[in-house]
mmCIF file of C-alpha atoms in Angstrom:
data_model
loop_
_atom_site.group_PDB
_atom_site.id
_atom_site.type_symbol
_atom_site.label_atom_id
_atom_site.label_comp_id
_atom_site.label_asym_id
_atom_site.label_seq_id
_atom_site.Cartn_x
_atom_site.Cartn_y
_atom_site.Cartn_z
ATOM 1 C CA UNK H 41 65.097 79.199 52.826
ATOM 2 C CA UNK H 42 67.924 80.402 55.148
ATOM 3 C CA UNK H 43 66.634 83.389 57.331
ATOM 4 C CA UNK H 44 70.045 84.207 59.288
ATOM 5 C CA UNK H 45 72.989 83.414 56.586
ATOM 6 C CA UNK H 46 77.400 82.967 57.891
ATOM 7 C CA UNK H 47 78.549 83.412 54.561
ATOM 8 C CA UNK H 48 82.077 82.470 55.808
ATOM 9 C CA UNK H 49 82.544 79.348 57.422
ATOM 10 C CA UNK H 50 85.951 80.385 58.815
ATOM 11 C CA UNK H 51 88.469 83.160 59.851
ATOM 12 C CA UNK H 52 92.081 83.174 61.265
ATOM 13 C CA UNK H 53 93.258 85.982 62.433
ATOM 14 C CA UNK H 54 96.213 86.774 64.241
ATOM 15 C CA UNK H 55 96.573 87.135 68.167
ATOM 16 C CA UNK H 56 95.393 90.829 69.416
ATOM 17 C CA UNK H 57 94.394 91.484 66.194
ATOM 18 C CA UNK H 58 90.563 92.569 65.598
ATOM 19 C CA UNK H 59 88.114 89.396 64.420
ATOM 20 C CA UNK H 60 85.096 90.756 62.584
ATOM 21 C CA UNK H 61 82.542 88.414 61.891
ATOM 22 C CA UNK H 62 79.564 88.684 59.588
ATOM 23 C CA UNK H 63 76.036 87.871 59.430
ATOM 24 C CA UNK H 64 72.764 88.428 57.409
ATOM 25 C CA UNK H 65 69.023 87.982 57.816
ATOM 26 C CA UNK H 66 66.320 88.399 55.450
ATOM 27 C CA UNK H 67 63.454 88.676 58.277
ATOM 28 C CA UNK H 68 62.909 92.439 59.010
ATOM 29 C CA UNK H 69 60.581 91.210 61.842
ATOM 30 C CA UNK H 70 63.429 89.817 64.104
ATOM 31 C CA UNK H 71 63.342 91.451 67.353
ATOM 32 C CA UNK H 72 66.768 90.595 68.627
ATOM 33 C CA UNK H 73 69.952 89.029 67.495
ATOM 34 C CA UNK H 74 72.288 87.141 69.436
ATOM 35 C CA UNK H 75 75.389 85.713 68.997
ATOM 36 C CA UNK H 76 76.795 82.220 70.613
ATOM 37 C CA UNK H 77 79.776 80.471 70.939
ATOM 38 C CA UNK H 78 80.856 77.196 70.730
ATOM 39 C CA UNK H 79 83.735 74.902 71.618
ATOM 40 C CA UNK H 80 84.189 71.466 70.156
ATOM 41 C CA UNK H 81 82.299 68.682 72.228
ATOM 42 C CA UNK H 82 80.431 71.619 73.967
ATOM 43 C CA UNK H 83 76.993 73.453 73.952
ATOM 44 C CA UNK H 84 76.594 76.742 72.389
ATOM 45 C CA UNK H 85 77.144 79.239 74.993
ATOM 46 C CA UNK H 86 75.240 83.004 74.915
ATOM 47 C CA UNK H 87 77.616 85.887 74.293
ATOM 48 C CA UNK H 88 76.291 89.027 73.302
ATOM 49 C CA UNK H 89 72.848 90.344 72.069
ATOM 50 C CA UNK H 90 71.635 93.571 70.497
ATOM 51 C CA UNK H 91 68.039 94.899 69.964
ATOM 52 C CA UNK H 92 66.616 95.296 66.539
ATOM 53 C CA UNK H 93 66.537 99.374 67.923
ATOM 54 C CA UNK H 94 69.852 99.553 68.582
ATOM 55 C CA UNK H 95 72.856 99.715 66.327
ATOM 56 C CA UNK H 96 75.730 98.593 68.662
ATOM 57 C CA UNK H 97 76.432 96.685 72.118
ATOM 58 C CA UNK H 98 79.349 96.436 73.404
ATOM 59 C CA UNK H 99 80.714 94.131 76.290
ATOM 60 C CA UNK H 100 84.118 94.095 77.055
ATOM 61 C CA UNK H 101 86.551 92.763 73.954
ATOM 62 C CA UNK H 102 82.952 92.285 71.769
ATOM 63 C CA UNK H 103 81.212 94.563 70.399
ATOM 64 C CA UNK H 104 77.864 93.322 67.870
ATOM 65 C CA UNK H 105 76.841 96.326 65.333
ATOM 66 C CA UNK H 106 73.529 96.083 63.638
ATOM 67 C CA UNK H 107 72.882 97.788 60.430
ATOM 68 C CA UNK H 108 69.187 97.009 59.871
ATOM 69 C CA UNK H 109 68.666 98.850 56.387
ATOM 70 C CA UNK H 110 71.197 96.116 54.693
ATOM 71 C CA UNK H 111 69.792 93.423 57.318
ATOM 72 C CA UNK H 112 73.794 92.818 58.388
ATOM 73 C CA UNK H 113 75.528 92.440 61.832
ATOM 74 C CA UNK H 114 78.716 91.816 62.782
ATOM 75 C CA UNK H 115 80.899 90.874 66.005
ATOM 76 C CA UNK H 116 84.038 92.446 66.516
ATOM 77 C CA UNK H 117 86.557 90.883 68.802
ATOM 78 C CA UNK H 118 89.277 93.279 70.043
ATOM 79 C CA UNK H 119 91.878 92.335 70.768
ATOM 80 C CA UNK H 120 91.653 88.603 69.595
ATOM 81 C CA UNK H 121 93.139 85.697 72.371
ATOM 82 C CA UNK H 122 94.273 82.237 71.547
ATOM 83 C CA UNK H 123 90.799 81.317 73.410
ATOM 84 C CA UNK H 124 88.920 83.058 71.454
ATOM 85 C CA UNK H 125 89.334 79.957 68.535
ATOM 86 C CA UNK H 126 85.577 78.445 68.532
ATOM 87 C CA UNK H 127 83.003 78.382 66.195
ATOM 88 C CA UNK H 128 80.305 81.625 66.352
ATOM 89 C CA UNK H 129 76.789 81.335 65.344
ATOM 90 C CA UNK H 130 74.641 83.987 64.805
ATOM 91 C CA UNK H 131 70.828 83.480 65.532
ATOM 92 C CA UNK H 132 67.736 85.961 65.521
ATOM 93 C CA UNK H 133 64.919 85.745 67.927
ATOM 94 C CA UNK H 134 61.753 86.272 66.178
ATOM 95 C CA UNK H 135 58.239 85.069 66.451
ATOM 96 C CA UNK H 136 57.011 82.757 69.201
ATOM 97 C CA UNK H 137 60.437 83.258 70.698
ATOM 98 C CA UNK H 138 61.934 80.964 68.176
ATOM 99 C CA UNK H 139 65.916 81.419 67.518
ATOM 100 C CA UNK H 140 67.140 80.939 64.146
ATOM 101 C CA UNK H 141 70.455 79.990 63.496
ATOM 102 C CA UNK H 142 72.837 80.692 60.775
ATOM 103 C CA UNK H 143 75.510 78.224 59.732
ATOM 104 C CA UNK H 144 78.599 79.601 62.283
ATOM 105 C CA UNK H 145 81.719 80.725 61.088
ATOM 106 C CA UNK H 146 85.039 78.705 62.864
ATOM 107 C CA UNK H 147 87.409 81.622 64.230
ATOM 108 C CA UNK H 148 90.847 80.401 64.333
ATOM 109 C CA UNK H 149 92.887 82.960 66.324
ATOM 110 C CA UNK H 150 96.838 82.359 66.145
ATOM 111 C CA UNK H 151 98.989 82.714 68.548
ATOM 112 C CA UNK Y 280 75.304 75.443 89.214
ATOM 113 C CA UNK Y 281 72.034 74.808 87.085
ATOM 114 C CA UNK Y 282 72.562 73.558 83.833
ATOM 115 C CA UNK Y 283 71.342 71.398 81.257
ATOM 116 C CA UNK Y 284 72.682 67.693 80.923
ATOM 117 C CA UNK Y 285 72.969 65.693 77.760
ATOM 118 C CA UNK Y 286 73.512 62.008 78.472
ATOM 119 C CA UNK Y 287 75.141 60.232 76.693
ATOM 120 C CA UNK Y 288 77.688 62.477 75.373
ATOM 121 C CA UNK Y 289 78.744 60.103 72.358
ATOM 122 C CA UNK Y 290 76.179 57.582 71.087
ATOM 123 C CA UNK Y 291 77.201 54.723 68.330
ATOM 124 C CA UNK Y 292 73.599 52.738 67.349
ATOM 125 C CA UNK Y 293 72.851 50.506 64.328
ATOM 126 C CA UNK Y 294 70.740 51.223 61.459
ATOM 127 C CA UNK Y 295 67.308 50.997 62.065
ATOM 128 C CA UNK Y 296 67.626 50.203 66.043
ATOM 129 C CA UNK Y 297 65.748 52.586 68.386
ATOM 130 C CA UNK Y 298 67.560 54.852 70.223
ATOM 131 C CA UNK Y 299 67.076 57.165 73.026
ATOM 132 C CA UNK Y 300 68.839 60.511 73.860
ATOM 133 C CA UNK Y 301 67.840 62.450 77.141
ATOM 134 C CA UNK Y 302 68.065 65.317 78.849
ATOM 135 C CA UNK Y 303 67.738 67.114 82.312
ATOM 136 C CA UNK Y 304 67.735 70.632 83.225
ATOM 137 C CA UNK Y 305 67.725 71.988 87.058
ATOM 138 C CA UNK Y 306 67.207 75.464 85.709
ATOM 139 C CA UNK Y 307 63.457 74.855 86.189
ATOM 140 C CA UNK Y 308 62.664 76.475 82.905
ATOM 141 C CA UNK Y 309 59.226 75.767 81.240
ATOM 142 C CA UNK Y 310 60.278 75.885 77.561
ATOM 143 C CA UNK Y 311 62.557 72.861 76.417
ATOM 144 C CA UNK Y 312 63.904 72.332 72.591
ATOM 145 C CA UNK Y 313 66.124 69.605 70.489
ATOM 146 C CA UNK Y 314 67.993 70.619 67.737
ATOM 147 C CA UNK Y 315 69.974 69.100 65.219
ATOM 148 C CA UNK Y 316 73.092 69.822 63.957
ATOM 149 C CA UNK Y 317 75.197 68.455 61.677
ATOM 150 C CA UNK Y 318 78.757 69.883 60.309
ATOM 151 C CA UNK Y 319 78.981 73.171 58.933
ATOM 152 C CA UNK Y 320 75.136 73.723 59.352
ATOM 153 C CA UNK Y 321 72.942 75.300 61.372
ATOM 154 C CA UNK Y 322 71.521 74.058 64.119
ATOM 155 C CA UNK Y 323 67.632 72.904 62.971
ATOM 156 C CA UNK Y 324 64.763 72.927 65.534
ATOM 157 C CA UNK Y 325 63.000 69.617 65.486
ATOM 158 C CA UNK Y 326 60.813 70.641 68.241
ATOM 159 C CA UNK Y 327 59.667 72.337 71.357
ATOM 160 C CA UNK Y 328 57.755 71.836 74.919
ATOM 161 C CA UNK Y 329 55.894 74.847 75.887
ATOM 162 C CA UNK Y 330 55.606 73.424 79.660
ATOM 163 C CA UNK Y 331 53.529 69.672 78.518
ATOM 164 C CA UNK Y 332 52.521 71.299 75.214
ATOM 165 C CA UNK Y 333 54.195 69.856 72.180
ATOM 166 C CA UNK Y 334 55.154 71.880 69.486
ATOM 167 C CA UNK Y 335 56.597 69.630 65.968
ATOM 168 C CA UNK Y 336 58.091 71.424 63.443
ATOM 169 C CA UNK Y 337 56.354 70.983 60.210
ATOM 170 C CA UNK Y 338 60.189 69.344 58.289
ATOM 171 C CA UNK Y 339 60.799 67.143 61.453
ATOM 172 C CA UNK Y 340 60.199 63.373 60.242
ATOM 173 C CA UNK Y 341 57.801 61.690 61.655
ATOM 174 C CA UNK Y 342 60.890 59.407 62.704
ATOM 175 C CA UNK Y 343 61.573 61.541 65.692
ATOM 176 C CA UNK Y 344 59.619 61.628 68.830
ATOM 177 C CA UNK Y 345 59.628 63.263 72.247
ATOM 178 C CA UNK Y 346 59.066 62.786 75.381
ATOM 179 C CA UNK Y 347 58.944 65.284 78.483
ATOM 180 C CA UNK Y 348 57.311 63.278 81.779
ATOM 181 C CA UNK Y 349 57.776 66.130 84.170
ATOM 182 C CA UNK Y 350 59.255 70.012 83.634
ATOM 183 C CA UNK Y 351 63.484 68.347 84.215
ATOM 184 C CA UNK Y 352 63.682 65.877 81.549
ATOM 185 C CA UNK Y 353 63.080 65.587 77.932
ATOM 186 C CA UNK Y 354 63.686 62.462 75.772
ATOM 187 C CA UNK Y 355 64.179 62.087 72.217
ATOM 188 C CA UNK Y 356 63.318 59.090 70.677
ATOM 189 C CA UNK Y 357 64.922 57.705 66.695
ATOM 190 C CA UNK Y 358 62.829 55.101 65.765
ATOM 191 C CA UNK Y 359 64.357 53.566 63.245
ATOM 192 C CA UNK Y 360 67.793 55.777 62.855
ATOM 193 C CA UNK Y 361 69.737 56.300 59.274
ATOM 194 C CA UNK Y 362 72.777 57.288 58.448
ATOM 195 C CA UNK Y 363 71.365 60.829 57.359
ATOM 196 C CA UNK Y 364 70.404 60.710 61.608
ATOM 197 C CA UNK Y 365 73.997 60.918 62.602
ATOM 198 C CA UNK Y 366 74.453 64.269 63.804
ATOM 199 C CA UNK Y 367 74.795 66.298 67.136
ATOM 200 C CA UNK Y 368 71.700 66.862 68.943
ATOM 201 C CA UNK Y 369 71.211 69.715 71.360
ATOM 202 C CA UNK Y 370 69.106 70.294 73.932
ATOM 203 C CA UNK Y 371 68.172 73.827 74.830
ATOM 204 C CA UNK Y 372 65.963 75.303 77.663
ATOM 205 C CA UNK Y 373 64.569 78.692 78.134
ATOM 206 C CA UNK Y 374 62.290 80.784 80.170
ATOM 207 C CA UNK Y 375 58.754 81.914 79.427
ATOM 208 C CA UNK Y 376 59.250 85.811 80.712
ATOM 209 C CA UNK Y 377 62.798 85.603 81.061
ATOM 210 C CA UNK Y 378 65.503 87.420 79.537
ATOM 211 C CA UNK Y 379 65.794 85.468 76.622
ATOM 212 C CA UNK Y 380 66.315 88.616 74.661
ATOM 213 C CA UNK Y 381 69.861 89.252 76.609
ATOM 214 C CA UNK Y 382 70.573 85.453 77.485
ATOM 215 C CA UNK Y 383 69.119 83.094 75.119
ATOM 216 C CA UNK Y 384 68.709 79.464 75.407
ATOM 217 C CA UNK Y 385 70.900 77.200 77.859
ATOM 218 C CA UNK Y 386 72.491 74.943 75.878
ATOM 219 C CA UNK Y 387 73.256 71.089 76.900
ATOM 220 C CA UNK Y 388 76.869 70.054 75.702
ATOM 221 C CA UNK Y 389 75.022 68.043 72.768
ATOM 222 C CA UNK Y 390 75.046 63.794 72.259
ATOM 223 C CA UNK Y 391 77.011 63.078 69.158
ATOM 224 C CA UNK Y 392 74.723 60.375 67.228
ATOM 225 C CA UNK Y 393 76.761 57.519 65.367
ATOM 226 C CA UNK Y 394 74.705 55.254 63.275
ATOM 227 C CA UNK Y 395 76.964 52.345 61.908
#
């Protein structure tokens, strides 16, 4: 059973455009949800977190809202770069300090 | 700059031949993990050190093993690989009191398994 769901494995959006990308969890007891990106033939790499009593972070272009009644976030990317083309996973820290992934979504952004 | 080192990057191994994929952090964190992922999925914790304590996760086969002789490196061992085994694995490291809430794990770049 999938606890952090990317129901869309991919996006392209156009350069300085705004990326939005989704995510959903089922466990109300996540404390913390982060979001990572990753390059081909790389790592993931951290890029932005938000607490389960917040509803928005924001850190330069990306900005994560949490809207814990429907158990959705989303990252926002404004304005979309060229470099910005990776794929993003969502994960939730939660018991034990365990992250749980979800699937990633590959952001194409288009020159 | 600390970091966490995957080696190899790309592994090719035959069916059913041991293999070994490692991994060294200078980050000096207590808390070490290998996932696996494999395309379009989530990564899937196989299993964490807690400092020398292992932790298995009950769905990891009993065809994986680990390894961690000292707090900078952490092995993991296919036994007898299958082509379902060909995936990336990742090595992750964290921080017992640490900002993990704002910073996560430290992700290795990943060894790309090949079984042939």
């Amino acid at each position: 059973d999938q606890q952090v769901k990317q129901n869309s494995p991919s996006l392209s959006v156009q350069e300085g455009r705004i990326s939005i990308l989704n995510c959903d969890y089922t466990n109300s007891m996540f404390d913390y949800f982060l979001w990572y990106k990753k390059y081909p033939a790389e790592g993931p790499t951290f890029l932005i977190s938000i607490s389960s009593i917040k509803d928005k972070n924001e850190d330069g272009r990306f900005t994560v809202f949490l809207n814990k009644s429907a158990k959705h976030l989303s990252l926002h990317i404004v304005p979309s770069q060229p470099g910005d083309s990776a794929v993003y996973f969502c994960a939730a820290l939660g018991a034990g300090n365990m992250l749980t992934f979800g699937g990633g979504t590959r952001l194409m952004v288009k020159p | 700059d600390a970091m966490v080192i995957q080696n190899p990057r790309y592994q090719v191994t035959q069916f059913g031949k041991p293999v070994t994929l490692s991994c060294s952090q200078t980050l000096n964190h207590n808390v070490m993990y290998w996932y696996q992922q494999k395309s379009s999925q989530a990564p899937k914790l196989l299993f964490h050190y807690y400092d020398k304590d292992f932790n298995n996760e009950a769905d990891t086969p009993d065809n994986f093993q680990s390894r961690r002789p000292n707090t900078s490196f952490c092995f993991l061992d296919i036994r007898s690989p299958g082509l379902g085994d060909a995936a990336m694995y990742l090595c992750a490291t964290s921080r017992e009191g640490g900002s993990l809430a704002n910073y996560g794990y430290t992700f290795g770049s990943g060894t790309r398994l090949t079984v042939v």
